[in-house]
Tab-separated table of C-alpha atoms in Angstrom:
chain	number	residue	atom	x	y	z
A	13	UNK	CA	6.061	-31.276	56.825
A	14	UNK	CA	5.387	-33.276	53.622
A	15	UNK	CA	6.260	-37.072	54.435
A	16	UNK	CA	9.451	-38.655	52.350
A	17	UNK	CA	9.331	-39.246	49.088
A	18	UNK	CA	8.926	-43.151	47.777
A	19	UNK	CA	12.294	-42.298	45.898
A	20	UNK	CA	13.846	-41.180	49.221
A	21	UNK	CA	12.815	-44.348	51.327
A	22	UNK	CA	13.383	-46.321	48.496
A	23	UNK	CA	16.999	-45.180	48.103
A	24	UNK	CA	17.639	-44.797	51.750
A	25	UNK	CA	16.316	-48.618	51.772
A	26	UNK	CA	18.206	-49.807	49.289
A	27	UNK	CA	21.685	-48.404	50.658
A	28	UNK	CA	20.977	-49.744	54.405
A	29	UNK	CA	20.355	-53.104	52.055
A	30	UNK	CA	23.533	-53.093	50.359
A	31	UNK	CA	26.066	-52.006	53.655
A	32	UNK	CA	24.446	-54.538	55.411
A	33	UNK	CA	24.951	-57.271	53.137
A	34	UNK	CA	28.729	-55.830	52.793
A	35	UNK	CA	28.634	-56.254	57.049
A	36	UNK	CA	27.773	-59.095	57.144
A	37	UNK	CA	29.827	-61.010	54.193
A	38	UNK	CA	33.474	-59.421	55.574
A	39	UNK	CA	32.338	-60.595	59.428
A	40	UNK	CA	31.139	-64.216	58.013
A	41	UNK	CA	34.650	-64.542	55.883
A	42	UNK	CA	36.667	-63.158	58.255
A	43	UNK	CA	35.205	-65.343	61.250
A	44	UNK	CA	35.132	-69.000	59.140
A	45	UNK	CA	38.769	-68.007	58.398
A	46	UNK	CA	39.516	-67.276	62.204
A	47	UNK	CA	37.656	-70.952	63.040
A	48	UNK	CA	38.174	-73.281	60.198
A	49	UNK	CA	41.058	-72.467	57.957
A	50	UNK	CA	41.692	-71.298	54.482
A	51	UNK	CA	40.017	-74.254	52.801
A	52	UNK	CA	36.838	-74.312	54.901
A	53	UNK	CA	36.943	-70.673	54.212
A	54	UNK	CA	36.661	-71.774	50.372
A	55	UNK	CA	34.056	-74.544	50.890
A	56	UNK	CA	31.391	-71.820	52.856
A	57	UNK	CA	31.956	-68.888	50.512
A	58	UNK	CA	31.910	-71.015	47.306
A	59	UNK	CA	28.687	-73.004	48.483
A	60	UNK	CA	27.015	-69.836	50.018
A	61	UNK	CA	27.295	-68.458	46.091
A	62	UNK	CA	24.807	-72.285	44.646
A	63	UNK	CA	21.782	-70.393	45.865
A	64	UNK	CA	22.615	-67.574	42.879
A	65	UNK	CA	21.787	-70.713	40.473
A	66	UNK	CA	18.379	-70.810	40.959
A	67	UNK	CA	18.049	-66.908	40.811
A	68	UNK	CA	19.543	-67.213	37.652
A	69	UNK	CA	17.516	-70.209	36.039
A	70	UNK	CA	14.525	-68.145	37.329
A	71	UNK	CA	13.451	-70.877	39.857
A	72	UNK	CA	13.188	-68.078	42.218
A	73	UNK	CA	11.676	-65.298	39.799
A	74	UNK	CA	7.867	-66.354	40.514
A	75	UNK	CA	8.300	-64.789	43.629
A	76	UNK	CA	8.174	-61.258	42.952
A	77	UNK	CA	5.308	-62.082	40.699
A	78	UNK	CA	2.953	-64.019	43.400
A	79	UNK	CA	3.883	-61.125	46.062
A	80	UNK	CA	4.085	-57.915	46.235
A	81	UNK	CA	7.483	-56.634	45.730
A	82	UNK	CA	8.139	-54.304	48.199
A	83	UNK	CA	6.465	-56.388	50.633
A	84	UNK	CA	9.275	-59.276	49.596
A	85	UNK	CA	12.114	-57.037	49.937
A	86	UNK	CA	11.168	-56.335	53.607
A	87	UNK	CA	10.657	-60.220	54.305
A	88	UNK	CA	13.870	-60.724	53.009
A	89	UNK	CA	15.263	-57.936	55.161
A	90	UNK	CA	13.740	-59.323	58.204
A	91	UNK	CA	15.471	-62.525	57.475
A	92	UNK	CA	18.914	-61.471	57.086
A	93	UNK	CA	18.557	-59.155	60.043
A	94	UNK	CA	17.330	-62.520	62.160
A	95	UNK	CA	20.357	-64.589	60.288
A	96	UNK	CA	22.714	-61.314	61.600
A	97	UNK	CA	21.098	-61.475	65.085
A	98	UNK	CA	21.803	-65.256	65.394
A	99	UNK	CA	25.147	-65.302	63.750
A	100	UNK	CA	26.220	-62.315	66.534
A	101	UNK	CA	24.808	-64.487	69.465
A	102	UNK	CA	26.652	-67.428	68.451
A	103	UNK	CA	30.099	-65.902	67.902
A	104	UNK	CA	29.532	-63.701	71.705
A	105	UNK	CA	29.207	-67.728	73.239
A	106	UNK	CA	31.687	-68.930	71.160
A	107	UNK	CA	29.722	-71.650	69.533
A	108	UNK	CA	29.161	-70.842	66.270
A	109	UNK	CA	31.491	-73.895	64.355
A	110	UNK	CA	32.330	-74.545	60.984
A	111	UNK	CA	28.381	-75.909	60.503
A	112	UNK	CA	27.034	-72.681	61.608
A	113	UNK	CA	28.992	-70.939	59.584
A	114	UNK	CA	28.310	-72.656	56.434
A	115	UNK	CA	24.481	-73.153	57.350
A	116	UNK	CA	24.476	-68.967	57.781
A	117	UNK	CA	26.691	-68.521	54.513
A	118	UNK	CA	23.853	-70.942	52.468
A	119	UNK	CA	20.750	-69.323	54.353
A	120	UNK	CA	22.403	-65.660	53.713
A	121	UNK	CA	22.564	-66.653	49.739
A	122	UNK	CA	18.785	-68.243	49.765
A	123	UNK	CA	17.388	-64.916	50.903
A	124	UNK	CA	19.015	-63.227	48.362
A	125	UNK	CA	18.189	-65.352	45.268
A	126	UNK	CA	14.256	-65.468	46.277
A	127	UNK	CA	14.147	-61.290	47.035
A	128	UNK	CA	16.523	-60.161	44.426
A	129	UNK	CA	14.138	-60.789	41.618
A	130	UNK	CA	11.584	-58.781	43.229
A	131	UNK	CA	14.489	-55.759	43.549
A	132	UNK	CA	13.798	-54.727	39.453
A	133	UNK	CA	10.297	-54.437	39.928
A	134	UNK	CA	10.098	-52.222	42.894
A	135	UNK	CA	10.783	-48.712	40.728
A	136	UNK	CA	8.187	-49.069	38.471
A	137	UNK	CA	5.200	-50.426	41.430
A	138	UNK	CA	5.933	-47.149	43.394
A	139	UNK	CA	7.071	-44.100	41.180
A	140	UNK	CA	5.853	-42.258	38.228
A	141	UNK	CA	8.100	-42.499	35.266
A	142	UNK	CA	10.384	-39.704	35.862
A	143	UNK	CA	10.997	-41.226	39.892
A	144	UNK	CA	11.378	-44.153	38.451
A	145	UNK	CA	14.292	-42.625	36.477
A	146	UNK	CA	15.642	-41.066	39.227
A	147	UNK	CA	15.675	-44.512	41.088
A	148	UNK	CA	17.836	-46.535	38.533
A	149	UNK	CA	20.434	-43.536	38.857
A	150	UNK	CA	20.042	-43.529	42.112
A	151	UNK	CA	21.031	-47.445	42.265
A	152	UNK	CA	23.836	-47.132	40.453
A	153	UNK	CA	25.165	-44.550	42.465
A	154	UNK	CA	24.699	-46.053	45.604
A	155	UNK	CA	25.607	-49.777	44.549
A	156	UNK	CA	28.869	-47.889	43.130
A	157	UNK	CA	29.341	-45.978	46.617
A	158	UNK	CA	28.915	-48.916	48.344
A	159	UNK	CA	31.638	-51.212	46.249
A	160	UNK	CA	33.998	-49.019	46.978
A	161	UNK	CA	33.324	-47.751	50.585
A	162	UNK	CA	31.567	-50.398	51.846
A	163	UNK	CA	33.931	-53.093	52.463
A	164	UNK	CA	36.591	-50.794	54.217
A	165	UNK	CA	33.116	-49.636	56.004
A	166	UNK	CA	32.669	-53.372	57.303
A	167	UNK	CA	36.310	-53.813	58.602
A	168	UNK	CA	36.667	-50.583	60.314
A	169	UNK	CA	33.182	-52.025	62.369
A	170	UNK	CA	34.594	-55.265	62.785
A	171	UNK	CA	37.163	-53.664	64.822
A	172	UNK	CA	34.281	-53.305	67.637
A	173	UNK	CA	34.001	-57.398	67.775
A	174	UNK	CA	32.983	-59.365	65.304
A	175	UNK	CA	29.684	-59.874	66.926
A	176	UNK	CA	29.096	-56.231	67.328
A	177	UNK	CA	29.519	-55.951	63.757
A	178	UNK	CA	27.056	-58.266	62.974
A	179	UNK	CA	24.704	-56.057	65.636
A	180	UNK	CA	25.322	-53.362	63.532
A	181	UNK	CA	24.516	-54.985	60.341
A	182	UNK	CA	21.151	-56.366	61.977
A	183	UNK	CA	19.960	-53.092	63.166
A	184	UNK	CA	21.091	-51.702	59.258
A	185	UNK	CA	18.523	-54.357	57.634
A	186	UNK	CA	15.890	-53.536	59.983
A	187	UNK	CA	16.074	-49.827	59.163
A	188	UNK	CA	15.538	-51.423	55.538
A	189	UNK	CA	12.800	-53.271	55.933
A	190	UNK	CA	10.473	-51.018	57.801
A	191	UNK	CA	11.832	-48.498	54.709
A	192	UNK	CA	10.307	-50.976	52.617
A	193	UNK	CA	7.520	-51.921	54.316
A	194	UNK	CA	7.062	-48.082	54.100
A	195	UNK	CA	6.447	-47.656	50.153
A	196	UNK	CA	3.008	-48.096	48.842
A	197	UNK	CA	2.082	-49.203	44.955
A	198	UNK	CA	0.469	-46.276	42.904
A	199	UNK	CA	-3.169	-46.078	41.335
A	200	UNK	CA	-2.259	-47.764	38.092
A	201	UNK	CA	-3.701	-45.511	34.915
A	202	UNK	CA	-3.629	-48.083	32.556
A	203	UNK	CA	-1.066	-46.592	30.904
A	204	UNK	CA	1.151	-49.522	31.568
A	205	UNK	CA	1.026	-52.897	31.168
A	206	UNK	CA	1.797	-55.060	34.168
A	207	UNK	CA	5.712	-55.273	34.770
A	208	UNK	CA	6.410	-52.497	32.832
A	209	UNK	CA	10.186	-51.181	33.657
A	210	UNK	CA	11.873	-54.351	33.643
A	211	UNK	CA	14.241	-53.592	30.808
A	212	UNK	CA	14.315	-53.510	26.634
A	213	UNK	CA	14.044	-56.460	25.810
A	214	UNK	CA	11.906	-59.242	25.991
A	215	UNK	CA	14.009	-62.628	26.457
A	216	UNK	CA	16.492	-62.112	29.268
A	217	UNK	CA	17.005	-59.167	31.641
A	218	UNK	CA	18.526	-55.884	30.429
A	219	UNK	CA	17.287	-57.216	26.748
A	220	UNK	CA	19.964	-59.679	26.872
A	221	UNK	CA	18.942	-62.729	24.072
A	222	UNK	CA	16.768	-65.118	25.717
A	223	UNK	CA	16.812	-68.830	25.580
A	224	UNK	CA	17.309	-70.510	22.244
A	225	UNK	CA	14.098	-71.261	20.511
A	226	UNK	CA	13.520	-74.388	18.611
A	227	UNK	CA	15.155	-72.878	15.170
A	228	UNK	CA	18.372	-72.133	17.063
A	229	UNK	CA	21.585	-73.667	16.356
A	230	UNK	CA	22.753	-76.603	18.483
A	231	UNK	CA	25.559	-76.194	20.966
A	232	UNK	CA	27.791	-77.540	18.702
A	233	UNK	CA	27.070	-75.666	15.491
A	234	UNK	CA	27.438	-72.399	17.647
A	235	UNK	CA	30.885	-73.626	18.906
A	236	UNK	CA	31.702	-74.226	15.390
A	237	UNK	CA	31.755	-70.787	15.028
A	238	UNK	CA	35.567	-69.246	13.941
A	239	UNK	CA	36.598	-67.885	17.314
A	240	UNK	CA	33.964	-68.706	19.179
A	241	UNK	CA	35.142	-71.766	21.214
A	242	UNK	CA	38.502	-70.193	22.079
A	243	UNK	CA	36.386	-66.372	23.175
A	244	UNK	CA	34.073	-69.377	25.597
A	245	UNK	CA	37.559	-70.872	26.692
A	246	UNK	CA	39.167	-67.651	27.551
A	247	UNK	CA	35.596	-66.939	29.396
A	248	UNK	CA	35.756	-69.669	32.042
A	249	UNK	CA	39.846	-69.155	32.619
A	250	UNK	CA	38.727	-65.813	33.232
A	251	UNK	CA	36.017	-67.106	35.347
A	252	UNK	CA	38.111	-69.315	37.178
A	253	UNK	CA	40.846	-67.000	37.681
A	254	UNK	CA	38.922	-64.188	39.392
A	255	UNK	CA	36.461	-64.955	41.811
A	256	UNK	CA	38.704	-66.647	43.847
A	257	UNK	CA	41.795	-63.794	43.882
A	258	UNK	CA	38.706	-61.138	44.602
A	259	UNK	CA	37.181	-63.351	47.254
A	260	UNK	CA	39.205	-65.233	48.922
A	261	UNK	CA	43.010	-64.851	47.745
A	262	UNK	CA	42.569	-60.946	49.152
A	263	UNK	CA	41.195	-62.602	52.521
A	264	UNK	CA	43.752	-65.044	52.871
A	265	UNK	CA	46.764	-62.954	51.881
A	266	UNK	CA	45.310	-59.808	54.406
A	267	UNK	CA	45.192	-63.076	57.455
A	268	UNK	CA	49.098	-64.148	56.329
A	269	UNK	CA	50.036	-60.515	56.263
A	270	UNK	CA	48.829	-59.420	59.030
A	271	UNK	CA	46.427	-56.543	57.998
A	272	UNK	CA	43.690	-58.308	59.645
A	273	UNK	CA	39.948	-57.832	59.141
A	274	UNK	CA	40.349	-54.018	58.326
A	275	UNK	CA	42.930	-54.708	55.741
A	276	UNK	CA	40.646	-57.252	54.099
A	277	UNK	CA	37.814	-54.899	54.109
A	278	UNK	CA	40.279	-52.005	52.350
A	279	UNK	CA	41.162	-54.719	49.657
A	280	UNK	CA	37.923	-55.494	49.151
A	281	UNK	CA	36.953	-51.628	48.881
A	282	UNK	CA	39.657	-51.960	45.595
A	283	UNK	CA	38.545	-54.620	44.240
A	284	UNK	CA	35.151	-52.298	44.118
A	285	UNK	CA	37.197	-49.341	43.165
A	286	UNK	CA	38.889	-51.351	40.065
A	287	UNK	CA	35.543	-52.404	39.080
A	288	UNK	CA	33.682	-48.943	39.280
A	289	UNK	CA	36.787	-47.194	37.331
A	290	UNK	CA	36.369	-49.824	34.722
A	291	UNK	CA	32.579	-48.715	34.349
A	292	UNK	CA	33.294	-45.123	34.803
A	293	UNK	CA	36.646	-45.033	32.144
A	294	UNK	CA	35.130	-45.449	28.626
A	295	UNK	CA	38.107	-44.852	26.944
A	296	UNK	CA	40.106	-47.118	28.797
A	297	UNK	CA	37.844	-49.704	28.300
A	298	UNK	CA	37.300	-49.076	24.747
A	299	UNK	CA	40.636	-49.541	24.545
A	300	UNK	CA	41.011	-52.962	25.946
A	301	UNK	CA	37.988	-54.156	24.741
A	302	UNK	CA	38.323	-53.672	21.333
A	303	UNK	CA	38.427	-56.930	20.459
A	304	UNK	CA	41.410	-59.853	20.349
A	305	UNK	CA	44.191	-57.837	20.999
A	306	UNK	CA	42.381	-55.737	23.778
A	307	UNK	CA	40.897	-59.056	25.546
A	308	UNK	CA	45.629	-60.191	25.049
A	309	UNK	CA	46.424	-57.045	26.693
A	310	UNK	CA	43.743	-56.885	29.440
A	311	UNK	CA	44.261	-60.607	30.678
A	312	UNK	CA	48.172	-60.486	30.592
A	313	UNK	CA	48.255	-57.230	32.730
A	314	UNK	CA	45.583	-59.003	34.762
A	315	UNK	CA	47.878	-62.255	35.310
A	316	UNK	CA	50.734	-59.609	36.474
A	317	UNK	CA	48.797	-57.596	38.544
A	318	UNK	CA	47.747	-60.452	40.596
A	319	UNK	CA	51.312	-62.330	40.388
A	320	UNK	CA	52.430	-58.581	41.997
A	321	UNK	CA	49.730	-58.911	44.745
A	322	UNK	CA	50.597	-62.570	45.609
A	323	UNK	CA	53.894	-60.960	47.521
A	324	UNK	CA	53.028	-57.599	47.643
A	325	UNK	CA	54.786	-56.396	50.681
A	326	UNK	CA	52.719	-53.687	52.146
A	327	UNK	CA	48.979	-52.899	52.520
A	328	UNK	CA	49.091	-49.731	50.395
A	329	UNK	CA	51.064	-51.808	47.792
A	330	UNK	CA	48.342	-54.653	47.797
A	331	UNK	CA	45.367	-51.881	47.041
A	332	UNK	CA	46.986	-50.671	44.203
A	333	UNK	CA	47.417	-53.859	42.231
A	334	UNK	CA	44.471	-55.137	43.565
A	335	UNK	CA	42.437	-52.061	41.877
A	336	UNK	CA	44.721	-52.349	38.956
A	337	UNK	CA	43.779	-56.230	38.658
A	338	UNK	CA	39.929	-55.835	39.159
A	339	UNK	CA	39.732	-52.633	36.540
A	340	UNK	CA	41.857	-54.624	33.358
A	341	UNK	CA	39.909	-58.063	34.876
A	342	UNK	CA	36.353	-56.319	34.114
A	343	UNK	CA	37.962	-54.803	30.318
A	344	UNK	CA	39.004	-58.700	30.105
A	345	UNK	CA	35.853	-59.712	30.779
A	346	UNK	CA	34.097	-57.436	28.561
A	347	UNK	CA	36.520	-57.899	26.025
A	348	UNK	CA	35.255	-61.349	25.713
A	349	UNK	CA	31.852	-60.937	25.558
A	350	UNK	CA	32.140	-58.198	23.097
A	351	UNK	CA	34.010	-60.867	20.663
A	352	UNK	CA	30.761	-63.354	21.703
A	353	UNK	CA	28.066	-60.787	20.699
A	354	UNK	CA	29.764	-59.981	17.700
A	355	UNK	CA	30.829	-63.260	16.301
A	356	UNK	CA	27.966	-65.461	15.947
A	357	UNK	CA	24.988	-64.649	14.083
A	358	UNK	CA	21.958	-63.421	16.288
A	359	UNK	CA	19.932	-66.625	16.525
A	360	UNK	CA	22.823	-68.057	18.129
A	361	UNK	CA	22.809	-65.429	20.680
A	362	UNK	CA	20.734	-67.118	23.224
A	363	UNK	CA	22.883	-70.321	23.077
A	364	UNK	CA	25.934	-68.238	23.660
A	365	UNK	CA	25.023	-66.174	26.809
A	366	UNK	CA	23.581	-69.343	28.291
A	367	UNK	CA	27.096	-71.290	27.926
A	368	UNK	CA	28.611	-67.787	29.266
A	369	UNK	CA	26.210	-67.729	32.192
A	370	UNK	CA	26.794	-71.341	32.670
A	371	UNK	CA	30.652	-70.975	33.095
A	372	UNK	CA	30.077	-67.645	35.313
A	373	UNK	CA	27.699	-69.721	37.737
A	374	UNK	CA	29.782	-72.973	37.972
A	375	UNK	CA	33.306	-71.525	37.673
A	376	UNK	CA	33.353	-68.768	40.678
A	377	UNK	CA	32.368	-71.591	43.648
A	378	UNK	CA	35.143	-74.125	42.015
A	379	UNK	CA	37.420	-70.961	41.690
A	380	UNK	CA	37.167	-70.495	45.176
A	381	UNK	CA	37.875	-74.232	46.348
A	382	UNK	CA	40.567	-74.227	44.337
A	383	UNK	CA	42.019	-71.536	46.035
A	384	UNK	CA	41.290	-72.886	49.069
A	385	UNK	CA	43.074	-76.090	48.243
A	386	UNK	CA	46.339	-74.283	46.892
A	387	UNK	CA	46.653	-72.324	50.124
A	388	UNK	CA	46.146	-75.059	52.498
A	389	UNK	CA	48.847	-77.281	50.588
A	390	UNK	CA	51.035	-73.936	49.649
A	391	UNK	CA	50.299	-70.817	51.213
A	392	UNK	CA	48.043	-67.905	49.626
A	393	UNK	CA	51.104	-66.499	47.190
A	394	UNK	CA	50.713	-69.321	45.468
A	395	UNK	CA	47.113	-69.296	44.870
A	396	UNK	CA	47.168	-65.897	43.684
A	397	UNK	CA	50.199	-67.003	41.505
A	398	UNK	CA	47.539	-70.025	40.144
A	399	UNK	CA	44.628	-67.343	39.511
A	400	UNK	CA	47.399	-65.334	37.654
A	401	UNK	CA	48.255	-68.443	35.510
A	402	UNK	CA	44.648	-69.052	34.187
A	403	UNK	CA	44.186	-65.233	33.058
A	404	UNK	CA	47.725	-65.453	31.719
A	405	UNK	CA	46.371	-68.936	29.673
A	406	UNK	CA	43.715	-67.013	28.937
A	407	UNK	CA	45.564	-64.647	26.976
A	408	UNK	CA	47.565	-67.350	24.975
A	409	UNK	CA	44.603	-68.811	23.970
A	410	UNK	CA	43.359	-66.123	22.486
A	411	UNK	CA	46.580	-65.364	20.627
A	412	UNK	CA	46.893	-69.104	19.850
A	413	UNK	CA	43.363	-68.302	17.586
A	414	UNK	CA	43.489	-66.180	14.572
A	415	UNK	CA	39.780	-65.398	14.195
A	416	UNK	CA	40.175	-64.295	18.217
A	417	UNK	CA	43.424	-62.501	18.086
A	418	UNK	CA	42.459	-60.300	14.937
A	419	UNK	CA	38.736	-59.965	15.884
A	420	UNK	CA	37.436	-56.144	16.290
A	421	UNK	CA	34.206	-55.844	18.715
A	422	UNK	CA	31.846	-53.340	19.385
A	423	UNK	CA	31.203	-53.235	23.063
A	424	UNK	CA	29.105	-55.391	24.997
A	425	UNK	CA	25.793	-53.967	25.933
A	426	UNK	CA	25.360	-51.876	29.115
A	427	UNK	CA	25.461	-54.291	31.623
A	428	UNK	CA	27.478	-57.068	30.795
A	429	UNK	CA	28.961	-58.568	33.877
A	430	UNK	CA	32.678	-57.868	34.808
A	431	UNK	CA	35.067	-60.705	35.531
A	432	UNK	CA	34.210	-62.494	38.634
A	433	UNK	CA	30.804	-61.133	38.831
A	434	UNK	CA	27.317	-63.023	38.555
A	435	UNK	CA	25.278	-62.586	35.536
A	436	UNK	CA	22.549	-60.834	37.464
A	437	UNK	CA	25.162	-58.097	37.299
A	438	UNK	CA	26.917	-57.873	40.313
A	439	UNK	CA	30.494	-56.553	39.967
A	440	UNK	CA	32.580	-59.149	42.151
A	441	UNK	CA	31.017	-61.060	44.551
A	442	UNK	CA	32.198	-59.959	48.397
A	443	UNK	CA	32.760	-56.096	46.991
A	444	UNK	CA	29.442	-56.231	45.803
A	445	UNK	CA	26.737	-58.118	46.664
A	446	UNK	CA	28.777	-60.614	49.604
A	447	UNK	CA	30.234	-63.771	48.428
């Protein structure tokens, strides 16, 4: 019997990965919720998200290039699995505080932004072109699988203890790591150059523009730009509007509502499901993302869908809008940066997708406290209700500026991160990738 294929481990590695990571962020926000509060709850899950930052700047990038990939990946799985492990044994003897938490939460993020890096290379170290293919499918598929059923997934195992859960997620990133341990580089032919696989273009990931050279235009000659400012204005509302309805408005209003940790997880399965429809709906989102108008329409029926959720009445209620809100959040969101790509000429790319990257890093973790803060002082309705106001101010700014309101876009390119989702392209943090 002919061993596994590297695209078999690989994939089989790569889903344990991404369930475990959905175990363990549902267990950690459900059980700093049950200790601390709402606005603790906002503190760990918006400073477990700072690690990201130096993924993004590329502090952590020189990783995958001073160690072997795969090799990386495992380490990394061996870590959360220990951080799972821990985090179990503390919550069985009832010691694991408000510090643990958030020390777990900041560790959990860490792991991620050094291994992540090394997760784009892995395809083209182990497979021949065609595998490798096959692989990048094969990730979308599963990280799309996983959005959606993962999170539901994580509740239903919570129901065993929240320390069991976090057994089960251990054991799930062990099976990934020896997976990865498992694959082995192939005899280069020369063919290649070093790296090859890592996407079109030659600045940023996914050929996104890279940093502005010295020719570029300054920050403010780029914000100059008709419609411009007000598209970058509408882009941090946005940004500070969702992140904290996905992530912790859905957590808090499933606690007040009683739908407990299995209700979360369902919510955060449609949060998933919104985002996955958005990708998998061109129409729709050719639609709203046509430009000004679409990026009006999109944020207004965001603003009500999440007003609607904020006293929804019923679980099966909740899903619904909260699918409806993450599918027109992610046109909103690519409504914008179709306007962005558009608008300014192409040396001022660079400049622009930094100041959007900027606002996506920086906003989500304040989006959260916020949140937090609201809920404490007024209950989670009316946090939702303040997420809902920035997408709805959102939308008047855009029809408040002519060059925005009348613009026509082409759509962003394949990859452009949805509302409430990282740069590195993660579509919304906990039904993704974890807070």
């Amino acid at each position: 019997m002919s061993a596994p294929s590297p695209v078999g481990r690989w994939s089989t590695a790569t889903l344990a990965s991404l369930l475990g990571v959905q175990v363990f962020q549902v267990v950690l926000a459900w059980s700093v919720l049950t200790v601390s509060g709402p606005m603790a709850t906002a503190v760990v899950l918006a400073l477990g998200t700072l690690p990201r930052i130096a993924m993004m700047s590329g502090l952590t990038a020189g990783l995958a290039g001073r160690f072997a990939p795969q090799r990386l990946l495992a380490v990394g799985e061996l870590g959360r699995a220990a951080l799972a492990l821990a985090a179990a044994g503390a919550l069985a003897a009832g010691g694991f505080g408000f510090t643990g938490l958030l020390l777990a939460s900041l560790l959990f993020g860490l792991v991620e932004a050094m291994t992540e890096p090394a997760a784009g290379s892995v395809p083209a170290l182990v497979a021949d072109p065609a595998g490798r293919r096959r692989m990048e499918e094969l990730r979308t598929t599963l990280f799309r699988a996983t959005v959606v059923l993962g999170g539901p997934l994580a509740g239903l195992g919570a129901l065993l203890g929240l320390s069991t859960g976090l057994l089960v997620g251990a054991l799930v990133f062990l099976v990934s790591a020896a997976l990865f341990l498992s694959l082995r580089p192939r005899p280069s032919d020369g063919a290649e150059a070093p790296g090859a696989g890592h996407g079109p273009g030659t600045g940023m990931p996914g050929g996104m523009p890279g940093p502005p050279g010295a020719d570029s235009p300054k920050a403010g000659e780029v914000l100059a730009l008709p419609g411009v400012r007000a598209a970058l204005i509408c882009t941090v509302l946005i940004e500070l509007g969702c992140p904290g309805a996905f992530n912790v408005g859905t957590l808090l209003l499933a606690d007040d509502r009683g739908w407990g940790v299995v209700g979360f997880g369902v919510l955060v399965g449609a949060v998933g499901l919104g985002t996955v429809t958005a990708a998998l709906a061109p129409g729709f989102a050719r639609r709203l993302r046509g430009g000004g108008a679409g990026l009006i329409l999109a944020c207004t029926l965001t603003a009500a869908a999440m007003a609607g959720l904020a006293f929804s009445p019923n679980l099966p209620l909740a899903v619904v809008l909260t699918a409806l809100m993450a599918l027109t959040a992610a046109a909103a969101s690519a409504a914008t940066l179709g306007v962005l790509f558009s608008g300014p000429r192409p040396e001022a790319l660079g400049m622009v997708m930094g100041v959007v990257m900027a606002a996506g890093a920086l906003a989500a973790p304040l989006s959260y406290l916020l949140v937090g803060l609201v809920a404490r002082l007024a209950g989670p309705e009316a946090a939702l209700a303040g997420c809902a106001g920035a997408l709805l101010a959102a939308a008047l700014v855009a029809l408040g500026d002519r060059t925005l309101r009348t613009a026509t876009a082409p759509a962003p390119p394949a990859g452009g991160p949805p509302a409430g989702a990282s740069p590195a392209g993660d579509e919304g943090h906990l039904s993704a990738k974890g807070a």
